[in-house]
Amino acid sequence: MTAAIMAGRWIRSAAVDDERGRHWRANPDPRGRAAVDTEPDSLYAGAAGIVLFFLDLAAATGHEAYLEDARAGARYLAATWQDQADLSLYHGLTGIVVALTEAGWVLGEERFEEAAVAAADRIVQGARPFGGGLGWTGDPAQSGDGGIVLGLLRAATVLGVPAYEEIALVAGERIAELAVPGHRFGDCPGLPEDAVTPGFLSGTAGTAFLLARLYARTGEGRFLEGALRGAGFVREVSVVAGRCAVVPHHVPQGRQLHYLGFCSGSAGVARMFYELHRATGDPGHLDWVERLARGIMESGAPHRQTAGFWNVACQCCGAAGLLELFVGLWAATGRTLYATYAETLATHLIGRATGYDGLGMRWYQAYRRLRPGEVSADTGYLVGAAGIGAALLHFDAAMKPEQARRDILLPDNPFPAIPVPAAQS
């Protein structure tokens, strides 16, 4: 918790206030450059994600000052969402809807929920015909239409607007008809034109996760069939050794490149298999979650760097994303092994932070694997201190069953929001 508070101090140093509210610079270092500095509103790297972090921090500490940080950020989002052209979950308007909805619920302010409804209405209005169905980007992955569908499902439940679920299901039906859902060919920067990505954020596993969620929501077999096709493909291309498994970053060219993190590696793919387990009760899917978890532990991470786990700490592709997985596994299974490894990850994150100068904690990392000399520290959720701080808070909550509290989890996180195993609560 102390590390998360110190991360909050550094994020506060990046605050920019104006008549619209508050947003945060991507990197407040003097002359510092940010990994992602063009998304002041986004869930990935901007105000939406930081609002969620401050809401989590307020719940963990009981300090209302952090609610003021969140309120100022939500004001900014409510004032600026109409300027957002991108409709996606991580980088666009759907993520803003998630943040405004949480802020409205926690802060009890109708103006934020009203802004969330208006923004969600715009997303619905932005749907257009795609391949016999509806969509927004044509991309079935979580980085495209898949993430938008997840966000609309969350909004339908929390805001009480059934129309959001209705259009989400129509868009999901188109995705469910794909032979192997989630494939992307030829438009991922840095990948060969015929590359196929089985990972979570921009690949098959994330889309299969979405279809499993839709099956759990509706009981309709076509969603389950699509999810199982995706999961089957992921299993087929994975490397299995004993009770461990790892997933290639892309095939056929990248079979030896095994990311461990959330975006394209084991931590994200494990979410898909756990969602399938939740939806079906099939222990075989949980077995694959645990195979992927063992693959991470046997890799030597976080202390050993590899081609798929390099000098990176963030939620997207680093140790914080692994921490979210193992906190979730602890909550889901109650296995001490996972809590112990989560503690290893949390201790590593705290140890590698910079905070000795009294300005607060931040994490310098090489966000882009192919540019190892390009090191920066960011404030955002998926890419920087807000997400790392949130992961540490979630671990803190998991270790305090007598003070169980609700964590704020993104729509793509299938694990318990109160991260305490049933036997411990």
Short mmCIF file of C-alpha atoms in Angstrom, two decimals:
data_model
loop_
_atom_site.label_atom_id
_atom_site.label_comp_id
_atom_site.label_asym_id
_atom_site.label_seq_id
_atom_site.Cartn_x
_atom_site.Cartn_y
_atom_site.Cartn_z
CA MET A 1 0.00 0.00 0.00
CA THR A 2 2.86 2.36 0.78
CA ALA A 3 4.30 1.82 -2.70
CA ALA A 4 0.90 2.55 -4.26
CA ILE A 5 0.60 5.75 -2.21
CA MET A 6 4.05 6.79 -3.39
CA ALA A 7 3.04 6.05 -6.98
CA GLY A 8 0.06 8.31 -6.42
CA ARG A 9 2.38 11.06 -5.24
CA TRP A 10 4.36 10.90 -8.48
CA ILE A 11 1.21 10.81 -10.61
CA ARG A 12 -0.08 13.86 -8.76
CA SER A 13 3.08 15.71 -9.79
CA ALA A 14 1.96 15.24 -13.41
CA ALA A 15 -1.47 16.85 -12.88
CA VAL A 16 -2.67 19.49 -15.31
CA ASP A 17 -5.73 21.45 -14.16
CA ASP A 18 -7.89 23.70 -16.29
CA GLU A 19 -11.53 24.72 -16.57
CA ARG A 20 -12.45 21.22 -17.82
CA GLY A 21 -11.01 19.35 -14.85
CA ARG A 22 -7.75 17.43 -14.49
CA HIS A 23 -5.66 15.21 -16.69
CA TRP A 24 -2.11 14.01 -16.15
CA ARG A 25 1.02 14.33 -18.27
CA ALA A 26 2.26 11.00 -19.55
CA ASN A 27 5.69 11.65 -17.99
CA PRO A 28 6.38 14.59 -15.62
CA ASP A 29 10.17 14.09 -15.65
CA PRO A 30 12.06 17.21 -16.70
CA ARG A 31 12.99 16.63 -20.35
CA GLY A 32 11.49 13.15 -19.99
CA ARG A 33 9.83 11.40 -22.91
CA ALA A 34 6.86 9.10 -22.53
CA ALA A 35 6.26 5.71 -24.08
CA VAL A 36 2.73 6.81 -25.01
CA ASP A 37 2.09 10.55 -24.86
CA THR A 38 -0.79 11.14 -27.28
CA GLU A 39 -3.69 9.73 -25.26
CA PRO A 40 -4.60 12.19 -22.48
CA ASP A 41 -8.05 10.59 -22.03
CA SER A 42 -7.46 6.87 -22.52
CA LEU A 43 -7.75 3.86 -20.27
CA TYR A 44 -4.40 2.66 -21.58
CA ALA A 45 -2.23 5.70 -20.90
CA GLY A 46 -4.39 8.64 -19.85
CA ALA A 47 -6.96 10.07 -17.47
CA ALA A 48 -9.49 7.22 -17.63
CA GLY A 49 -7.03 4.70 -16.22
CA ILE A 50 -5.65 7.12 -13.64
CA VAL A 51 -9.18 7.88 -12.39
CA LEU A 52 -9.64 4.16 -11.73
CA PHE A 53 -6.33 4.02 -9.85
CA PHE A 54 -7.30 6.90 -7.55
CA LEU A 55 -10.69 5.28 -6.87
CA ASP A 56 -8.87 2.09 -5.90
CA LEU A 57 -6.42 4.05 -3.74
CA ALA A 58 -9.25 5.83 -1.92
CA ALA A 59 -10.94 2.50 -1.16
CA ALA A 60 -7.69 1.00 0.12
CA THR A 61 -6.63 3.90 2.33
CA GLY A 62 -9.92 5.52 3.31
CA HIS A 63 -8.46 8.92 2.41
CA GLU A 64 -11.01 11.12 0.70
CA ALA A 65 -8.30 13.28 -0.88
CA TYR A 66 -7.85 10.54 -3.48
CA LEU A 67 -11.55 10.77 -4.28
CA GLU A 68 -10.93 14.41 -5.13
CA ASP A 69 -8.22 13.35 -7.57
CA ALA A 70 -10.65 10.92 -9.17
CA ARG A 71 -13.45 13.50 -9.23
CA ALA A 72 -11.25 16.06 -10.98
CA GLY A 73 -10.23 13.47 -13.58
CA ALA A 74 -13.83 12.39 -14.13
CA ARG A 75 -14.81 16.03 -14.66
CA TYR A 76 -12.20 16.24 -17.40
CA LEU A 77 -13.49 13.05 -19.05
CA ALA A 78 -17.09 14.27 -18.87
CA ALA A 79 -16.05 17.53 -20.52
CA THR A 80 -13.89 16.05 -23.28
CA TRP A 81 -15.35 12.67 -24.30
CA GLN A 82 -17.06 14.20 -27.32
CA ASP A 83 -13.63 14.96 -28.79
CA GLN A 84 -12.71 11.26 -28.84
CA ALA A 85 -12.76 9.72 -32.33
CA ASP A 86 -11.40 6.32 -31.29
CA LEU A 87 -14.20 4.13 -29.91
CA SER A 88 -12.08 1.25 -28.54
CA LEU A 89 -11.79 0.03 -24.94
CA TYR A 90 -8.10 0.56 -24.26
CA HIS A 91 -7.37 3.64 -26.33
CA GLY A 92 -10.74 5.30 -26.84
CA LEU A 93 -14.29 6.12 -25.83
CA THR A 94 -15.31 2.73 -24.42
CA GLY A 95 -12.59 2.98 -21.78
CA ILE A 96 -13.82 6.46 -20.90
CA VAL A 97 -17.32 5.02 -20.40
CA VAL A 98 -15.85 2.44 -18.00
CA ALA A 99 -14.07 5.15 -15.98
CA LEU A 100 -17.06 7.52 -15.86
CA THR A 101 -19.36 4.68 -14.81
CA GLU A 102 -17.07 3.68 -11.94
CA ALA A 103 -16.61 7.31 -10.88
CA GLY A 104 -20.35 7.92 -10.91
CA TRP A 105 -21.00 4.81 -8.84
CA VAL A 106 -18.25 5.39 -6.25
CA LEU A 107 -18.66 9.16 -5.96
CA GLY A 108 -22.45 9.07 -6.15
CA GLU A 109 -22.57 11.82 -8.78
CA GLU A 110 -25.22 11.53 -11.46
CA ARG A 111 -23.39 13.88 -13.82
CA PHE A 112 -20.71 11.26 -14.42
CA GLU A 113 -23.23 8.51 -15.06
CA GLU A 114 -25.11 10.83 -17.40
CA ALA A 115 -21.90 11.49 -19.33
CA ALA A 116 -21.22 7.74 -19.45
CA VAL A 117 -24.69 7.13 -20.91
CA ALA A 118 -24.24 9.86 -23.52
CA ALA A 119 -20.83 8.46 -24.51
CA ALA A 120 -22.17 4.89 -24.67
CA ASP A 121 -25.07 6.10 -26.81
CA ARG A 122 -22.57 7.55 -29.24
CA ILE A 123 -20.73 4.21 -29.41
CA VAL A 124 -24.00 2.45 -30.21
CA GLN A 125 -24.78 5.01 -32.90
CA GLY A 126 -21.34 4.46 -34.40
CA ALA A 127 -21.98 0.80 -35.25
CA ARG A 128 -22.06 0.00 -38.97
CA PRO A 129 -22.53 -3.06 -41.18
CA PHE A 130 -19.62 -5.52 -41.34
CA GLY A 131 -19.72 -8.89 -43.07
CA GLY A 132 -23.39 -9.57 -42.54
CA GLY A 133 -23.40 -8.18 -39.01
CA LEU A 134 -22.54 -5.04 -37.09
CA GLY A 135 -19.27 -3.65 -35.80
CA TRP A 136 -17.14 -0.56 -35.42
CA THR A 137 -13.63 -1.30 -36.63
CA GLY A 138 -13.93 -4.65 -38.35
CA ASP A 139 -11.30 -5.99 -35.96
CA PRO A 140 -12.74 -8.79 -33.80
CA ALA A 141 -9.90 -8.61 -31.25
CA GLN A 142 -10.05 -6.93 -27.85
CA SER A 143 -8.13 -3.99 -29.28
CA GLY A 144 -11.05 -3.43 -31.67
CA ASP A 145 -14.67 -4.55 -31.65
CA GLY A 146 -14.12 -7.20 -28.97
CA GLY A 147 -13.18 -4.59 -26.38
CA ILE A 148 -16.10 -2.38 -27.37
CA VAL A 149 -18.51 -5.28 -26.87
CA LEU A 150 -17.03 -6.00 -23.42
CA GLY A 151 -17.41 -2.35 -22.45
CA LEU A 152 -21.03 -2.23 -23.63
CA LEU A 153 -21.84 -5.37 -21.63
CA ARG A 154 -20.41 -3.70 -18.51
CA ALA A 155 -22.32 -0.49 -19.25
CA ALA A 156 -25.59 -2.37 -19.79
CA THR A 157 -25.31 -3.93 -16.34
CA VAL A 158 -24.07 -0.94 -14.34
CA LEU A 159 -26.03 1.80 -16.11
CA GLY A 160 -29.16 -0.30 -16.57
CA VAL A 161 -29.54 0.22 -20.33
CA PRO A 162 -30.55 -3.08 -22.03
CA ALA A 163 -30.00 -1.59 -25.51
CA TYR A 164 -26.24 -1.71 -24.92
CA GLU A 165 -26.36 -5.46 -24.40
CA GLU A 166 -28.61 -5.92 -27.41
CA ILE A 167 -26.17 -4.33 -29.84
CA ALA A 168 -23.23 -6.02 -28.11
CA LEU A 169 -24.84 -9.38 -28.81
CA VAL A 170 -25.45 -8.51 -32.47
CA ALA A 171 -21.80 -7.53 -32.87
CA GLY A 172 -20.75 -10.67 -31.03
CA GLU A 173 -22.77 -12.86 -33.37
CA ARG A 174 -20.67 -11.68 -36.32
CA ILE A 175 -17.47 -12.45 -34.43
CA ALA A 176 -18.76 -15.90 -33.43
CA GLU A 177 -19.15 -16.84 -37.09
CA LEU A 178 -15.43 -16.46 -37.83
CA ALA A 179 -13.65 -19.74 -38.54
CA VAL A 180 -11.06 -19.06 -35.85
CA PRO A 181 -12.02 -15.84 -34.05
CA GLY A 182 -9.53 -13.10 -33.44
CA HIS A 183 -7.04 -13.67 -36.24
CA ARG A 184 -5.46 -10.60 -37.76
CA PHE A 185 -3.42 -10.74 -40.94
CA GLY A 186 -1.14 -8.08 -42.35
CA ASP A 187 -1.93 -4.93 -40.40
CA CYS A 188 0.04 -5.26 -37.16
CA PRO A 189 3.14 -3.03 -37.21
CA GLY A 190 6.35 -5.00 -37.21
CA LEU A 191 4.73 -8.35 -38.07
CA PRO A 192 4.90 -10.21 -41.38
CA GLU A 193 1.79 -9.95 -43.54
CA ASP A 194 0.83 -13.59 -42.97
CA ALA A 195 1.44 -13.58 -39.20
CA VAL A 196 -1.31 -14.82 -36.88
CA THR A 197 -1.38 -13.65 -33.26
CA PRO A 198 -2.84 -16.03 -30.65
CA GLY A 199 -2.48 -13.55 -27.76
CA PHE A 200 -5.00 -11.54 -25.76
CA LEU A 201 -5.02 -7.86 -26.68
CA SER A 202 -4.78 -8.25 -30.46
CA GLY A 203 -5.30 -11.95 -31.04
CA THR A 204 -7.30 -15.12 -30.82
CA ALA A 205 -7.28 -15.58 -27.03
CA GLY A 206 -8.88 -12.21 -26.35
CA THR A 207 -11.65 -12.84 -28.85
CA ALA A 208 -12.29 -16.31 -27.45
CA PHE A 209 -12.53 -14.66 -24.01
CA LEU A 210 -15.21 -12.33 -25.35
CA LEU A 211 -17.21 -15.21 -26.83
CA ALA A 212 -16.98 -17.16 -23.58
CA ARG A 213 -18.32 -14.09 -21.77
CA LEU A 214 -21.19 -13.84 -24.26
CA TYR A 215 -21.97 -17.53 -23.77
CA ALA A 216 -22.06 -17.07 -20.00
CA ARG A 217 -24.39 -14.12 -20.51
CA THR A 218 -26.81 -15.78 -22.93
CA GLY A 219 -26.34 -19.55 -22.85
CA GLU A 220 -26.30 -19.52 -26.67
CA GLY A 221 -24.24 -22.38 -28.10
CA ARG A 222 -22.82 -20.44 -31.06
CA PHE A 223 -20.84 -18.25 -28.68
CA LEU A 224 -19.43 -21.27 -26.88
CA GLU A 225 -18.58 -22.97 -30.17
CA GLY A 226 -16.63 -19.90 -31.32
CA ALA A 227 -14.83 -19.64 -27.99
CA LEU A 228 -13.85 -23.30 -28.14
CA ARG A 229 -12.53 -22.90 -31.69
CA GLY A 230 -10.33 -20.06 -30.52
CA ALA A 231 -9.15 -21.93 -27.44
CA GLY A 232 -8.41 -24.99 -29.55
CA PHE A 233 -6.21 -22.98 -31.86
CA VAL A 234 -4.30 -21.49 -28.92
CA ARG A 235 -3.70 -24.95 -27.44
CA GLU A 236 -2.58 -26.25 -30.84
CA VAL A 237 0.15 -23.62 -31.29
CA SER A 238 1.32 -23.54 -27.67
CA VAL A 239 4.50 -25.19 -26.46
CA VAL A 240 3.85 -27.71 -23.69
CA ALA A 241 6.57 -29.22 -21.51
CA GLY A 242 5.37 -31.41 -18.67
CA ARG A 243 2.84 -29.39 -16.70
CA CYS A 244 3.97 -26.05 -18.17
CA ALA A 245 2.80 -24.20 -21.29
CA VAL A 246 3.85 -21.04 -23.12
CA VAL A 247 2.27 -19.30 -26.10
CA PRO A 248 4.08 -17.99 -29.19
CA HIS A 249 3.81 -14.27 -29.87
CA HIS A 250 2.86 -14.96 -33.49
CA VAL A 251 2.90 -17.86 -35.91
CA PRO A 252 4.41 -19.23 -37.99
CA GLN A 253 7.42 -16.92 -37.73
CA GLY A 254 7.50 -16.25 -33.97
CA ARG A 255 7.08 -19.72 -32.52
CA GLN A 256 10.18 -19.30 -30.34
CA LEU A 257 9.16 -15.87 -29.00
CA HIS A 258 7.08 -16.43 -25.87
CA TYR A 259 5.70 -13.31 -24.22
CA LEU A 260 4.68 -13.76 -20.57
CA GLY A 261 2.60 -10.62 -20.07
CA PHE A 262 -1.01 -9.59 -20.51
CA CYS A 263 -1.04 -8.16 -24.02
CA SER A 264 0.40 -11.03 -26.07
CA GLY A 265 1.50 -13.69 -23.60
CA SER A 266 0.63 -16.19 -20.92
CA ALA A 267 -0.94 -13.79 -18.40
CA GLY A 268 -3.56 -12.67 -20.92
CA VAL A 269 -4.17 -16.08 -22.50
CA ALA A 270 -4.75 -17.53 -19.01
CA ARG A 271 -7.65 -15.10 -18.60
CA MET A 272 -9.33 -16.63 -21.63
CA PHE A 273 -9.07 -20.16 -20.29
CA TYR A 274 -10.33 -19.06 -16.86
CA GLU A 275 -13.33 -17.33 -18.44
CA LEU A 276 -14.10 -20.56 -20.29
CA HIS A 277 -13.82 -22.46 -17.02
CA ARG A 278 -16.20 -20.00 -15.35
CA ALA A 279 -18.69 -20.29 -18.20
CA THR A 280 -18.64 -24.08 -18.56
CA GLY A 281 -17.31 -25.55 -15.33
CA ASP A 282 -14.93 -27.70 -17.41
CA PRO A 283 -11.83 -28.45 -15.28
CA GLY A 284 -9.78 -28.87 -18.45
CA HIS A 285 -9.86 -25.12 -19.01
CA LEU A 286 -8.68 -24.46 -15.45
CA ASP A 287 -5.90 -26.98 -16.07
CA TRP A 288 -4.68 -24.80 -18.93
CA VAL A 289 -4.79 -21.69 -16.74
CA GLU A 290 -2.50 -23.47 -14.30
CA ARG A 291 -0.22 -24.78 -17.07
CA LEU A 292 0.32 -21.22 -18.25
CA ALA A 293 0.88 -20.03 -14.68
CA ARG A 294 3.50 -22.73 -14.12
CA GLY A 295 5.15 -21.74 -17.38
CA ILE A 296 5.56 -18.21 -16.04
CA MET A 297 6.96 -19.40 -12.72
CA GLU A 298 9.39 -21.83 -14.38
CA SER A 299 10.67 -19.11 -16.74
CA GLY A 300 12.61 -17.42 -13.94
CA ALA A 301 10.49 -14.27 -14.07
CA PRO A 302 10.56 -11.69 -12.65
CA HIS A 303 14.28 -11.88 -11.91
CA ARG A 304 15.32 -13.43 -15.21
CA GLN A 305 14.80 -11.40 -18.36
CA THR A 306 14.04 -13.17 -21.63
CA ALA A 307 13.04 -12.21 -25.16
CA GLY A 308 9.41 -12.33 -24.01
CA PHE A 309 9.88 -10.72 -20.59
CA TRP A 310 12.39 -7.93 -20.81
CA ASN A 311 13.04 -4.71 -18.88
CA VAL A 312 9.37 -3.92 -18.40
CA ALA A 313 7.17 -3.49 -15.32
CA CYS A 314 3.76 -2.32 -16.56
CA GLN A 315 0.36 -4.01 -16.71
CA CYS A 316 0.47 -4.44 -20.48
CA CYS A 317 3.53 -6.62 -20.91
CA GLY A 318 5.41 -6.60 -17.60
CA ALA A 319 5.46 -7.76 -14.00
CA ALA A 320 2.32 -5.86 -12.95
CA GLY A 321 0.28 -7.84 -15.47
CA LEU A 322 1.70 -11.05 -14.02
CA LEU A 323 0.83 -9.85 -10.52
CA GLU A 324 -2.81 -9.31 -11.56
CA LEU A 325 -2.92 -12.90 -12.84
CA PHE A 326 -1.51 -14.49 -9.70
CA VAL A 327 -3.66 -12.39 -7.36
CA GLY A 328 -6.64 -13.58 -9.40
CA LEU A 329 -5.51 -17.20 -9.25
CA TRP A 330 -5.10 -16.97 -5.50
CA ALA A 331 -8.62 -15.59 -5.17
CA ALA A 332 -10.04 -18.24 -7.50
CA THR A 333 -8.26 -21.31 -6.14
CA GLY A 334 -6.93 -20.50 -2.67
CA ARG A 335 -3.63 -22.19 -3.55
CA THR A 336 -0.83 -20.76 -1.42
CA LEU A 337 1.60 -21.30 -4.29
CA TYR A 338 -0.01 -18.45 -6.19
CA ALA A 339 -0.06 -16.06 -3.23
CA THR A 340 3.63 -16.77 -2.64
CA TYR A 341 4.53 -16.05 -6.25
CA ALA A 342 2.37 -12.91 -6.22
CA GLU A 343 4.41 -11.73 -3.22
CA THR A 344 7.60 -12.36 -5.21
CA LEU A 345 6.26 -10.23 -8.06
CA ALA A 346 5.10 -7.44 -5.73
CA THR A 347 8.43 -7.37 -3.90
CA HIS A 348 10.26 -7.24 -7.23
CA LEU A 349 8.14 -4.32 -8.43
CA ILE A 350 8.74 -2.34 -5.26
CA GLY A 351 12.45 -3.10 -5.41
CA ARG A 352 12.89 -1.89 -8.97
CA ALA A 353 10.97 1.37 -8.44
CA THR A 354 12.68 4.76 -8.37
CA GLY A 355 11.59 6.79 -5.36
CA TYR A 356 14.66 7.71 -3.38
CA ASP A 357 14.43 11.39 -4.39
CA GLY A 358 11.18 12.00 -2.49
CA LEU A 359 9.18 12.73 -5.64
CA GLY A 360 7.21 9.53 -5.44
CA MET A 361 7.59 6.09 -6.99
CA ARG A 362 7.81 5.47 -10.73
CA TRP A 363 9.09 2.67 -12.88
CA TYR A 364 11.63 3.19 -15.65
CA GLN A 365 11.28 0.56 -18.33
CA ALA A 366 11.90 -0.24 -21.99
CA TYR A 367 8.24 -0.34 -22.98
CA ARG A 368 9.02 -1.32 -26.59
CA ARG A 369 10.87 -4.63 -26.68
CA LEU A 370 12.60 -3.85 -29.95
CA ARG A 371 13.97 -0.53 -28.59
CA PRO A 372 15.75 -1.61 -25.39
CA GLY A 373 17.60 1.69 -25.08
CA GLU A 374 14.40 3.74 -25.13
CA VAL A 375 13.65 3.93 -21.39
CA SER A 376 10.86 6.00 -19.84
CA ALA A 377 8.57 6.20 -16.83
CA ASP A 378 4.86 6.74 -17.49
CA THR A 379 1.88 7.65 -15.35
CA GLY A 380 -0.83 5.65 -17.14
CA TYR A 381 -2.66 2.44 -16.25
CA LEU A 382 -1.67 -0.17 -18.83
CA VAL A 383 1.70 1.43 -19.44
CA GLY A 384 2.86 2.94 -16.15
CA ALA A 385 2.62 3.84 -12.48
CA ALA A 386 -1.19 3.91 -12.16
CA GLY A 387 -1.55 0.30 -13.27
CA ILE A 388 1.44 -0.86 -11.25
CA GLY A 389 0.04 0.88 -8.19
CA ALA A 390 -3.37 -0.71 -8.80
CA ALA A 391 -1.82 -4.19 -9.08
CA LEU A 392 -0.01 -3.63 -5.77
CA LEU A 393 -3.29 -2.51 -4.16
CA HIS A 394 -5.02 -5.63 -5.45
CA PHE A 395 -2.30 -7.79 -3.91
CA ASP A 396 -2.61 -5.84 -0.65
CA ALA A 397 -6.36 -6.54 -0.62
CA ALA A 398 -5.79 -10.23 -1.27
CA MET A 399 -3.51 -10.50 1.75
CA LYS A 400 -6.04 -8.92 4.14
CA PRO A 401 -9.05 -11.24 4.29
CA GLU A 402 -10.27 -9.59 7.47
CA GLN A 403 -10.49 -6.27 5.57
CA ALA A 404 -11.84 -7.63 2.28
CA ARG A 405 -12.64 -4.89 -0.22
CA ARG A 406 -13.76 -4.65 -3.82
CA ASP A 407 -11.03 -4.00 -6.37
CA ILE A 408 -11.82 -2.14 -9.57
CA LEU A 409 -11.11 -4.60 -12.37
CA LEU A 410 -11.30 -3.92 -16.10
CA PRO A 411 -14.01 -5.71 -18.13
CA ASP A 412 -11.43 -8.18 -19.45
CA ASN A 413 -10.45 -9.44 -15.99
CA PRO A 414 -12.43 -12.61 -15.12
CA PHE A 415 -11.16 -13.07 -11.57
CA PRO A 416 -13.03 -12.20 -8.34
CA ALA A 417 -13.33 -8.47 -7.66
CA ILE A 418 -12.96 -9.23 -3.94
CA PRO A 419 -9.61 -11.05 -4.17
CA VAL A 420 -9.99 -13.30 -1.16
CA PRO A 421 -10.54 -17.05 -1.54
CA ALA A 422 -13.89 -18.25 -0.24
CA ALA A 423 -12.17 -20.37 2.41
CA GLN A 424 -10.34 -17.30 3.73
CA SER A 425 -13.26 -14.88 3.84
#
